[in-house]
Coordinates of C-alpha atoms and ligand atoms in Angstrom, one line a residue:
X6 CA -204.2 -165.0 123.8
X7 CA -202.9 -162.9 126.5
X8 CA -203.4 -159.9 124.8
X9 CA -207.7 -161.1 124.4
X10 CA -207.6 -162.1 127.9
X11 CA -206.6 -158.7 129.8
X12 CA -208.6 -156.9 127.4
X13 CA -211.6 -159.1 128.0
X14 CA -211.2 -158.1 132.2
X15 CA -211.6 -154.1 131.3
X16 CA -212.4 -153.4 127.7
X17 CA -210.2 -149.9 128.2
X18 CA -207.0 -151.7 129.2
X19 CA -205.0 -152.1 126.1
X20 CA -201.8 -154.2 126.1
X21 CA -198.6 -154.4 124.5
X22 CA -196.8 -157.1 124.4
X23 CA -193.1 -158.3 124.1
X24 CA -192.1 -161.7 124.0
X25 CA -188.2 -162.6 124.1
X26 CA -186.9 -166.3 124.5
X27 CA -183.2 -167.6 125.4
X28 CA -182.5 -171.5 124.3
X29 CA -180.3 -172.7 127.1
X30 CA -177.6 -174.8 126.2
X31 CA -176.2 -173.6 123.0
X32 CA -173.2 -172.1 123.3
X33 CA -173.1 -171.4 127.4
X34 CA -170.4 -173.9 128.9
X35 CA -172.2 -173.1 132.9
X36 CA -176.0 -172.7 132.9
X37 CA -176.9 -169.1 134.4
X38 CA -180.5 -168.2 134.8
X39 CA -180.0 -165.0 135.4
X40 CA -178.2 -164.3 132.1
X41 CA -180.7 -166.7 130.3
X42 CA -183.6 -164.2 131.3
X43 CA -181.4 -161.2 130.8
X44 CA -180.7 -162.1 127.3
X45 CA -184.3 -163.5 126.6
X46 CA -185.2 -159.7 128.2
X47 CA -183.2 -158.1 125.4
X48 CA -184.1 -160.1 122.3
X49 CA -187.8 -159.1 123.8
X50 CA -186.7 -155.2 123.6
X51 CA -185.5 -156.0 120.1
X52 CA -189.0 -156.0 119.0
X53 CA -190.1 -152.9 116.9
X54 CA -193.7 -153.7 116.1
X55 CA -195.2 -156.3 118.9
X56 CA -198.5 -155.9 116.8
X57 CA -196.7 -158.0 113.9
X58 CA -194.0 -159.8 116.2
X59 CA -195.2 -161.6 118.8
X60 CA -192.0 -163.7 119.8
X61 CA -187.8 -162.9 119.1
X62 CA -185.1 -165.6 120.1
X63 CA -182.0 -164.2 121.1
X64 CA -180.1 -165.7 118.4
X65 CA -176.2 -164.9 116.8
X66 CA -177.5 -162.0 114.8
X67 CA -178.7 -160.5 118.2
X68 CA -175.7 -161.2 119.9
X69 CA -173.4 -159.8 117.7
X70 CA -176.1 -156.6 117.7
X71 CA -175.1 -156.7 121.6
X72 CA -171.5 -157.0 121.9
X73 CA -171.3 -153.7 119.5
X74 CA -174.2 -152.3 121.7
X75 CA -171.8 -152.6 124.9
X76 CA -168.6 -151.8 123.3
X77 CA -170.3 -148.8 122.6
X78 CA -171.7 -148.4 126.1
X79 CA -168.1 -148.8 127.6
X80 CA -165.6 -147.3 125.5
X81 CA -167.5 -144.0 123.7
X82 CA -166.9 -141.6 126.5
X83 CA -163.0 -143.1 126.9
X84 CA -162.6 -143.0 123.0
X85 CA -164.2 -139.4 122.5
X86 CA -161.4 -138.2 125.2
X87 CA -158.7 -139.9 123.6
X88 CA -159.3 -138.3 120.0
X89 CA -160.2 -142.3 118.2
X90 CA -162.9 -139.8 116.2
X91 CA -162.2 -137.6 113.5
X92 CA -163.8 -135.8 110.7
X93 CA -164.4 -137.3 107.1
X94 CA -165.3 -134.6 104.6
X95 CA -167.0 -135.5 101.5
X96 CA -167.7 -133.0 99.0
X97 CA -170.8 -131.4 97.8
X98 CA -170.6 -130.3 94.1
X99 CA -172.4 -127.9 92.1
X100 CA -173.7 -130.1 89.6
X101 CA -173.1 -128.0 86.4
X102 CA -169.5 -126.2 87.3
X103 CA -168.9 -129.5 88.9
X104 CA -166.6 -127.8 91.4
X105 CA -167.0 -128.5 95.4
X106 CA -169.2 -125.6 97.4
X107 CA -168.9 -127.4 100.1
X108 CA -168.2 -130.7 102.3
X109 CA -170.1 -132.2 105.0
X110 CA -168.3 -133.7 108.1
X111 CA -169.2 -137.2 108.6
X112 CA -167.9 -139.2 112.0
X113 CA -165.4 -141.8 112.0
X114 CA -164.3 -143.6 115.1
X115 CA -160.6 -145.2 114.4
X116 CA -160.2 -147.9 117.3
X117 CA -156.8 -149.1 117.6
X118 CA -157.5 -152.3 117.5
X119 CA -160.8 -152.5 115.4
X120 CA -159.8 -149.6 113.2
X121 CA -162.2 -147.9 111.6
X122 CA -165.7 -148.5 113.0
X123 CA -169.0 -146.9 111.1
X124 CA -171.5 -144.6 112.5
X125 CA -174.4 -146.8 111.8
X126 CA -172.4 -148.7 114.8
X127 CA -172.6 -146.2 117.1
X128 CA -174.9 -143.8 116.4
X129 CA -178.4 -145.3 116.7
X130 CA -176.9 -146.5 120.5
X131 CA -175.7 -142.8 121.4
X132 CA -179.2 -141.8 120.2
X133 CA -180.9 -143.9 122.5
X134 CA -179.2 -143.6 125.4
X135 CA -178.9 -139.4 124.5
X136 CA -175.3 -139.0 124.6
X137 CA -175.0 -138.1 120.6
X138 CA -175.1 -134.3 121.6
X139 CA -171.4 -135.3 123.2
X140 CA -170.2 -136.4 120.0
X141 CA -172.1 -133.7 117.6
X142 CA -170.6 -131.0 119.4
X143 CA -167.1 -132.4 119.3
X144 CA -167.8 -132.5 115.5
X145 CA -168.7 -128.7 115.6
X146 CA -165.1 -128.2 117.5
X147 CA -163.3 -130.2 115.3
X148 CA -164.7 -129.1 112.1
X149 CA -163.8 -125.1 113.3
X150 CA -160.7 -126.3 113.9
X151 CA -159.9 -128.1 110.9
X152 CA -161.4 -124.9 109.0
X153 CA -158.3 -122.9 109.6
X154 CA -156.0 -125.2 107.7
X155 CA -158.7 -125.7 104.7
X156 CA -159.4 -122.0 104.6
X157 CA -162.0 -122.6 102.4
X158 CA -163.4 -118.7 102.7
X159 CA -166.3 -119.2 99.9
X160 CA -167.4 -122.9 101.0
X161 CA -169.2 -123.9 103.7
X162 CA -168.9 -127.5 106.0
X163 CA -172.3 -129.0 106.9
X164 CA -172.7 -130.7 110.2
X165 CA -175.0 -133.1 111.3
X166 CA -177.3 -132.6 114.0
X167 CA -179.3 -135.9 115.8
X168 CA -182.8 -135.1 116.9
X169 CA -182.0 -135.6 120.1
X170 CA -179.6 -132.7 120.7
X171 CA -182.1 -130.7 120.6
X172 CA -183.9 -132.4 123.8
X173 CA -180.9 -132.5 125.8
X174 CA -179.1 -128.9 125.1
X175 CA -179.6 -125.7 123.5
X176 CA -178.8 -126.1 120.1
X177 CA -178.6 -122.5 119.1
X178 CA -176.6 -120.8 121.7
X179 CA -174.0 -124.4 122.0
X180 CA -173.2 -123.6 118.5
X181 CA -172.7 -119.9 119.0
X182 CA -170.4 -120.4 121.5
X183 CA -168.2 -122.7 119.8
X184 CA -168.5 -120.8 117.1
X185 CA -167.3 -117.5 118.4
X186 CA -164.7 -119.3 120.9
X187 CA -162.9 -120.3 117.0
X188 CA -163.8 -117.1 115.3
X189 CA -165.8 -118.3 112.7
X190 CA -168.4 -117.1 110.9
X191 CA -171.4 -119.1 110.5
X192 CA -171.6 -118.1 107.1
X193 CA -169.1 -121.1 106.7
X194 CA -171.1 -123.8 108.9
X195 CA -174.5 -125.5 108.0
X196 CA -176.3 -127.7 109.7
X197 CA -178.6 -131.0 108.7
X198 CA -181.1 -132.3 110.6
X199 CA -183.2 -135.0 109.3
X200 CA -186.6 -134.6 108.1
X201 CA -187.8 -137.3 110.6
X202 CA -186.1 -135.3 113.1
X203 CA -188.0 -132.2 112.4
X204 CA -191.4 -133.7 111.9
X205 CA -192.0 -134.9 115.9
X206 CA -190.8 -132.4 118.3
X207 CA -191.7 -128.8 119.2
X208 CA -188.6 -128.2 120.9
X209 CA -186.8 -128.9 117.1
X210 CA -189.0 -125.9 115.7
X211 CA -188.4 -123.9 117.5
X212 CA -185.1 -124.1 117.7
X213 CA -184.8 -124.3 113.5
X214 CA -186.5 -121.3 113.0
X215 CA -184.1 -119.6 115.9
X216 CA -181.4 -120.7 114.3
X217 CA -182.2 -119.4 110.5
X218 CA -183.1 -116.3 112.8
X219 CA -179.2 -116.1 113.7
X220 CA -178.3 -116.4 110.1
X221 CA -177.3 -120.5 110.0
X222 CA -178.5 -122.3 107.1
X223 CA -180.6 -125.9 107.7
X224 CA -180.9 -128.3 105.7
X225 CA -183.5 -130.8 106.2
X226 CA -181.7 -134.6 105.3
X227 CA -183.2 -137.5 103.8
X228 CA -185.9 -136.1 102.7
X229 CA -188.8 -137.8 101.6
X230 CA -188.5 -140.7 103.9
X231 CA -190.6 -139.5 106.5
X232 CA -194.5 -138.8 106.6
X233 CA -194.6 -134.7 106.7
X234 CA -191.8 -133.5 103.7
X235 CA -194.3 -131.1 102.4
X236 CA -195.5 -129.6 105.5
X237 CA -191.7 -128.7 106.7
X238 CA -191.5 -127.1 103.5
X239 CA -194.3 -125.2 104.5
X240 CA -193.7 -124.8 108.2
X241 CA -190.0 -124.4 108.7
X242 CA -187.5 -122.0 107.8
X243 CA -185.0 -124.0 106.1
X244 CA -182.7 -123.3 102.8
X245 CA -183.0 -126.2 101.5
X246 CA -183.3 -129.8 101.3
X247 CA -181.2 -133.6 101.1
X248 CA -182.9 -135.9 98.6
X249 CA -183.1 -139.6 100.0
X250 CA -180.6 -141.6 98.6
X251 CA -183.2 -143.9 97.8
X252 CA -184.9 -141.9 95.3
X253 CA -182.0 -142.0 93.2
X254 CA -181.4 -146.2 93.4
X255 CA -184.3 -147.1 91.1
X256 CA -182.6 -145.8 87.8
X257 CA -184.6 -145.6 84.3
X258 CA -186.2 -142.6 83.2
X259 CA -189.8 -143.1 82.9
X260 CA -189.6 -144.3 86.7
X261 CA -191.6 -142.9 89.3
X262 CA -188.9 -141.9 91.7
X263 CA -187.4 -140.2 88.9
X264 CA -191.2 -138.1 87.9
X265 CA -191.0 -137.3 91.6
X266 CA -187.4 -135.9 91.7
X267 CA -188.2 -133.7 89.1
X268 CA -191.5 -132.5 90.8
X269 CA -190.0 -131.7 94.3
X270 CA -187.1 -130.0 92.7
X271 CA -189.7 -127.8 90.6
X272 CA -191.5 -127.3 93.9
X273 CA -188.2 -126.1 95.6
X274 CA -186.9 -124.1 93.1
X275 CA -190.2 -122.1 93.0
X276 CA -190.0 -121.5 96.7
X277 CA -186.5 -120.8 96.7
X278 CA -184.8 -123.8 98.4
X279 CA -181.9 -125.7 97.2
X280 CA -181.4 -129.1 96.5
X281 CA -179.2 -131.9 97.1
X282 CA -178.8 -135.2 95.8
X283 CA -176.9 -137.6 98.0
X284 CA -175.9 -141.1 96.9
X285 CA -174.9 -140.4 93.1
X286 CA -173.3 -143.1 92.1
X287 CA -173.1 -143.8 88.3
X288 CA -173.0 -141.7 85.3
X289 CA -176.5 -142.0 84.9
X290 CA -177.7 -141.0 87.7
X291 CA -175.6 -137.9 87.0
X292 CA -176.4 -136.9 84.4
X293 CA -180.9 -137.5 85.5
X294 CA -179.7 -135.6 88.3
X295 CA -178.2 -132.6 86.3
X296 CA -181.6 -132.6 83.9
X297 CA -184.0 -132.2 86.4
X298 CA -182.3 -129.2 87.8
X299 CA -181.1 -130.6 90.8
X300 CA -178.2 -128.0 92.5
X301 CA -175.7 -129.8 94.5
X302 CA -174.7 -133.2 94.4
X303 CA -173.3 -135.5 97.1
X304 CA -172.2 -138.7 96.1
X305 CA -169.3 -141.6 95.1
X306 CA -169.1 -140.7 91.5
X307 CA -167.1 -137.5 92.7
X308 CA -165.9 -138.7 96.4
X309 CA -166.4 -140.7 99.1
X310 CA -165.9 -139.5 102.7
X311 CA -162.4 -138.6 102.8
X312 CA -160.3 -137.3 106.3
X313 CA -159.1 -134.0 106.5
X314 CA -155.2 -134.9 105.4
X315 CA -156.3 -136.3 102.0
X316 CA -159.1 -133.7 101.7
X317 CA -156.0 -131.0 101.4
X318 CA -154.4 -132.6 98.9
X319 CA -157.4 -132.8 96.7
X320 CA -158.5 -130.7 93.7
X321 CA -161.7 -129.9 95.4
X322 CA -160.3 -128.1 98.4
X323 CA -158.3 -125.8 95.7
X324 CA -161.2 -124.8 93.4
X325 CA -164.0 -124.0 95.3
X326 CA -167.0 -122.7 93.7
X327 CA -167.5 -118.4 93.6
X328 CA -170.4 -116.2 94.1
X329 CA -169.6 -115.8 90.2
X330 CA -169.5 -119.4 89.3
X331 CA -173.2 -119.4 91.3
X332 CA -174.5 -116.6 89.0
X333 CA -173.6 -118.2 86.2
X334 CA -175.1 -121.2 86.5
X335 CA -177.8 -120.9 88.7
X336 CA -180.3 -119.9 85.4
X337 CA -179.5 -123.2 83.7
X338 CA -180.4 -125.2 86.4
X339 CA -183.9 -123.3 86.7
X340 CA -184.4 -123.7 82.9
X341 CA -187.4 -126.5 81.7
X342 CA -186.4 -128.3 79.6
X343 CA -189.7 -129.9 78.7
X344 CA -191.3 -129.0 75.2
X345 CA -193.6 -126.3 74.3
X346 CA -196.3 -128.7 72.5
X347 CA -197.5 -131.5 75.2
X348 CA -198.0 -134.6 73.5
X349 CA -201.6 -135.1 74.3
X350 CA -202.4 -132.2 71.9
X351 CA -201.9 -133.5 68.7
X352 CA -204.2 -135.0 66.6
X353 CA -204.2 -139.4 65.7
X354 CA -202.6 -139.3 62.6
X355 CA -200.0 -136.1 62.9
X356 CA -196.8 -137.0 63.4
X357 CA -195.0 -135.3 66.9
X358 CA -191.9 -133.6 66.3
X359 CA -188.9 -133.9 68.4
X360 CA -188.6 -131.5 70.7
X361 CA -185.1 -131.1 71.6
X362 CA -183.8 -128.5 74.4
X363 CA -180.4 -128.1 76.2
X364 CA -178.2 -125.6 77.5
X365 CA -174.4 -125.7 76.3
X366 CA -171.3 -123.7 77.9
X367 CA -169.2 -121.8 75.2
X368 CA -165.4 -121.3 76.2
X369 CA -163.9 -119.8 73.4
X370 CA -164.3 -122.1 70.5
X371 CA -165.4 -125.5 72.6
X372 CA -168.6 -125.8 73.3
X373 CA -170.2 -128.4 75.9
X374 CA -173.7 -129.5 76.8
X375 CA -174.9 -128.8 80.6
X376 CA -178.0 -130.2 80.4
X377 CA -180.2 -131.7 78.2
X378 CA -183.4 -133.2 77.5
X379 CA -183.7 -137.0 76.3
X380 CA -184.6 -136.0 72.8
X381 CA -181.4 -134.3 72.7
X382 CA -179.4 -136.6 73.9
X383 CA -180.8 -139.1 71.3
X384 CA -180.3 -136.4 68.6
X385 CA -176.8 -135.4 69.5
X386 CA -175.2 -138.4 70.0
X387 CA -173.5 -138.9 67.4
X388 CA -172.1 -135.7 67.4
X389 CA -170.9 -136.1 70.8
X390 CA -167.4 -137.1 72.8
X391 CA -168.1 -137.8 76.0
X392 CA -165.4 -137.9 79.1
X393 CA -166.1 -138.0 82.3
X394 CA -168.4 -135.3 82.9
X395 CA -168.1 -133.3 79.7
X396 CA -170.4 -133.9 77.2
X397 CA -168.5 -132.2 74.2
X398 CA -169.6 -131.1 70.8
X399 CA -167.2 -132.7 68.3
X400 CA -165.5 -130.4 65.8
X401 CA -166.2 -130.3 62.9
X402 CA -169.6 -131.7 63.2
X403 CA -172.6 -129.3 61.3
X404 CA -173.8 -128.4 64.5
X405 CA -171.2 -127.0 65.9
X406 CA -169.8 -125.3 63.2
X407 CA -174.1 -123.4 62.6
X408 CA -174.0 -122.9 66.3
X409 CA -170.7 -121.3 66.2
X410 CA -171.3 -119.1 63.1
X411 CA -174.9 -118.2 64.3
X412 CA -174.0 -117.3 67.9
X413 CA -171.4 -114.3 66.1
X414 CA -174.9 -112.7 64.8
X415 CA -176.6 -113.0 68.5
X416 CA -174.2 -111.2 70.2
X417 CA -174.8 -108.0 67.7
X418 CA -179.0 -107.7 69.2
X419 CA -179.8 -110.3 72.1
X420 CA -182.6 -112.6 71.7
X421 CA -183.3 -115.5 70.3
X422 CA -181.7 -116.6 67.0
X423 CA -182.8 -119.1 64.7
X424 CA -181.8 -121.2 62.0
X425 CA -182.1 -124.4 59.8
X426 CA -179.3 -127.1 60.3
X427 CA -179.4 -131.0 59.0
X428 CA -178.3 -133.1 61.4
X429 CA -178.4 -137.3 59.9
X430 CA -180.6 -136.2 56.8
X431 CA -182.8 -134.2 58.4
X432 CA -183.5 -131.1 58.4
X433 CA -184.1 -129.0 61.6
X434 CA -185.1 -125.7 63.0
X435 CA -182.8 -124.3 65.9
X436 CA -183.4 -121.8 68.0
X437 CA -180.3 -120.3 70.4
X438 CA -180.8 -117.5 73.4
X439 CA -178.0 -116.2 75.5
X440 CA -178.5 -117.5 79.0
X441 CA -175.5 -116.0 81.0
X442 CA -171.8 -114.8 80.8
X443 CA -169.5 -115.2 83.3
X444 CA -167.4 -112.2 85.1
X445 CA -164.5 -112.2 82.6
X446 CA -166.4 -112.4 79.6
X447 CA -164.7 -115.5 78.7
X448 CA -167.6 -118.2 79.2
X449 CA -171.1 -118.4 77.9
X450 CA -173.8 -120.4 78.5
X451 CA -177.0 -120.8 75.8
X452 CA -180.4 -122.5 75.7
X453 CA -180.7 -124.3 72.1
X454 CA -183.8 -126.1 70.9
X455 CA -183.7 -128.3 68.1
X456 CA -187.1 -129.1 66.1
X457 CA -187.6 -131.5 63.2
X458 CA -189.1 -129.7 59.7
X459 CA -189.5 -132.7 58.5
X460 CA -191.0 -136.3 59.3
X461 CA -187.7 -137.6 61.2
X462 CA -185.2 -140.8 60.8
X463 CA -183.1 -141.2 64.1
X464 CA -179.6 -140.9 63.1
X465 CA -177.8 -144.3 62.9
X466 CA -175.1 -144.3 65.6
X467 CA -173.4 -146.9 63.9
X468 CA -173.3 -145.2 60.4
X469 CA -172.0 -141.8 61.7
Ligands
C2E520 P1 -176.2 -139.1 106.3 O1 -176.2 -137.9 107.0 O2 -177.4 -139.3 105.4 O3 -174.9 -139.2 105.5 C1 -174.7 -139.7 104.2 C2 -174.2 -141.1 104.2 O4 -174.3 -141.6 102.9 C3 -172.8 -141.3 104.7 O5 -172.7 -142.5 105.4 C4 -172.0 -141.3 103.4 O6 -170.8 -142.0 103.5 C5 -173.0 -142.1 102.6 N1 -172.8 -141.9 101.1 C6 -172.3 -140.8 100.5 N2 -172.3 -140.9 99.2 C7 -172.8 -142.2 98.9 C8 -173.0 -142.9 97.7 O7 -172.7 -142.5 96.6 N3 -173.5 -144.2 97.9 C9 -173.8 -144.7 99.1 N4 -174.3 -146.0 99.1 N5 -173.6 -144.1 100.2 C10 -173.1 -142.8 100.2 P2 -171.9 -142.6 106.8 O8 -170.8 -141.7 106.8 O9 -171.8 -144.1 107.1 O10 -173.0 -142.0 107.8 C11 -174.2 -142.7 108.1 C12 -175.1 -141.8 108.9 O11 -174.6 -141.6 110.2 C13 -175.2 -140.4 108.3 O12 -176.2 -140.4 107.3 C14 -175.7 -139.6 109.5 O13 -177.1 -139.7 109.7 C15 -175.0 -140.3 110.6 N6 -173.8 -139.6 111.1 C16 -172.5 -139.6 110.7 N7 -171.8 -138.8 111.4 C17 -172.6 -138.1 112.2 C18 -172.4 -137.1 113.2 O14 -171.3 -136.6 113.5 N8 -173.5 -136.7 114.0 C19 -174.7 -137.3 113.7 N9 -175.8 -136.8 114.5 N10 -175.0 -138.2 112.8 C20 -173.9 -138.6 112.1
CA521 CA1 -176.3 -135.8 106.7
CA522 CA1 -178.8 -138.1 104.2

């Protein structure tokens, strides 16, 4: 109504409009005016989207929202000086050595008498009022700091970086200086900065493509929540990019999220970025992130955000991924593992073969599937024991034994090497290629496709 009747005055005036109430008497014990229309003033602020909202009540949900706001407001500059934040590191694992390359620093604020408090707390607050660059760059101190005890030499630690640094300071000669005040070499540090972030403000651009100038690496997070992920791609100098978490929630392979993944990945891998899933959680999200190529993984199934004292007691501080370990697996990740024949091709009544495709590791005599297509999954099942992330071919099953003989006649002229092998009753054509071989000759990985020469039964699982 309002809104109709300034607009009807001057047909160029348009209004916004914000409407916050206070109910008096609900939980005050004295009647204050002047808090009542303070409070009704903030529930009004509350309101995101006035065009959909008209009214908010300042109700227990916003309340709550407020006390946090002003503990925040009062005690961040006191706590940052006092040392109540610290560094979690949660690791970043190559998905197919499944060894950490590196970890990225995530804030924690440990209150004495609230203990630990979460960053969705405090950091939408420090945002807003732009004190976050206070906090990001004690994170860059902290994390050079902490460096020298996790001598990590081949990893790196990625920090984040809020949009709104980059309004308030220079971002690129801040982190030089701290940098070469601790002697390190930002070789070691990364930095993410979300895609949101990196969509709305020159002064981000600008500062991006300085950076990757100076030889940092970005990484653009949460990618694919905002409205320009393709054009940063295109625009921006960045190595590579944070898949949403969401993404990775809907689970189920003939989902859409899931046809995207493997799209964007594609789309990366031909431009030469890298890619990280964050939020893996389950073992099948693992093992969908591992087929469609996807580099790095972030997620609880390895870690969660753990602080620096536990971090050096864990495996993934000790065995850090090598340049080597990178050249040997990098090819299996860029490997399709889609079939040759689409399915659209064949005629009504011929039947479609399988087409099976995967890439094993060979150490010494065990071999064990890196990735692999659903067909083969289905197929090799039965021969397979499965831990924890080791998909294992079981001895004495028939494939493993043809593999193993058939491999011996590779090695004498490379290529491709084929041969027949029944696997449940039926008979198959295989076809093995030597992908790569790691430094000390001990490790190899090969690309194995498995198609049916005959009109196929699924192996039982249950009669095996
Ligand atoms: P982010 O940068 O997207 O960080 C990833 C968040 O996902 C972290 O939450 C992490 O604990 C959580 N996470 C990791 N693996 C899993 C998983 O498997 N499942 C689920 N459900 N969650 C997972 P956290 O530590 O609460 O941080 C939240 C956000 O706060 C971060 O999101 C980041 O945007 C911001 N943040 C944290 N520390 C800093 C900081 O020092 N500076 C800035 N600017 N932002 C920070
Ligand atoms: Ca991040
Ligand atoms: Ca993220």
């Amino acid at each position: 109504e309002i809104r109709k009747e300034v607009s009807g005055m001057d047909p160029d005036l348009y209004v916004t409009l914000r409407c916050g109430a206070y109910a008096c008497g609900n939980h005050d014990t004295v009647f204050d005016p002047m808090a009542a229309l303070y409070n009704a003033k903030y529930a009004a602020e509350q309101i995101e989207e006035p065009e959909e909202e008209a009214i908010r009540f300042y109700d227990s949900a916003i309340d709550e929202e407020r006390r946090k706001e002003s503990f925040v407001r009062d005690h961040f500059e006191e706590a940052l000086r006092k040392g109540e934040f610290c560094v979690y590191y949660q690791p970043i694992i190559s998905s197919l050595s499944g060894k950490a390359e590196g970890f990225e620093a995530l804030s924690r604020w440990i209150d004495p008498e609230k203990g630990i408090i979460p960053p969705g707390e405090y950091i939408p607050f420090l945002e807003r009022t732009h004190k976050i660059f206070q906090l990001d760059l004690f994170m860059l101190k902290q994390v050079c700091e902490d460096l020298k005890q996790l001598r990590i030499e081949a990893g790196f630690i990625n920090v984040n970086l809020s949009q709104d640094d980059f309004g308030v300071i220079d971002v690129p000669s801040e982190v030089e200086k701290i940098l070469q005040e601790h002697c390190i070499d930002p070789e070691q540090i990364q930095f993410e900065v979300t895609e949101s972030a990196i969509g709305k403000q020159s002064a981000v651009f600008r500062e991006i493509n300085l950076m990757h100038e100076k030889g940092y690496k970005v990484w653009v997070d949460d990618f694919g929540t905002g409205q320009s992920s393709l054009s940063i791609l295109k625009d921006y100098s960045v190595h590579g990019i944070k898949l949403d978490q969401e993404f990775l929630k809907e689970t189920g392979p003939s989902d859409r999220s899931h046809l995207i993944i493997t799209q964007i990945v594609d789309l990366c891998h031909s431009m030469g970025l890298i890619v990280i899933a964050e939020g893996v959680e389950t073992s099948e999200q693992y093992w969908f992130v591992r087929r469609a190529g996807i580099d790095l993984i972030q997620g609880f199934y390895f870690s969660r955000p753990i602080p620096l004292s536990e971090l050096l007691k864990s495996s993934f501080a000790e065995n850090i991924s090598t340049a080597q370990d990178r050249d040997f697996y990098q090819p299996v990740s860029r490997i399709d593992l889609c079939g040759p024949m689409e399915p659209e091709l064949f005629g009504p009544d011929q039947i479609q073969p399988v087409f099976a495709k995967g890439v094993v590791e060979r150490d010494h005599e065990r071999m064990h599937f890196l990735r692999m297509n659903t067909e083969m999954e289905q197929l090799c099942s039965p021969f397979i024991t499965e831990t924890r992330n080791i998909r294992e071919l079981r001895e004495k099953s028939e494939l493993l034994l043809e593999m193993r003989r058939n491999i011996h006649r590779i090695q004498d002229h490379q290529g491709i090497c084929s041969f027949r092998v029944m696997i449940g009753g039926n008979s198959f054509h295989c076809a093995i290629a030597p992908l790569t071989r790691s430094q000390d000759q001990k490790k190899e990985t090969y690309v194995i496709t498995l198609t049916n020469l005959t009109d196929l039964e699924w192996p039982d699982p249950e009669k095996m």
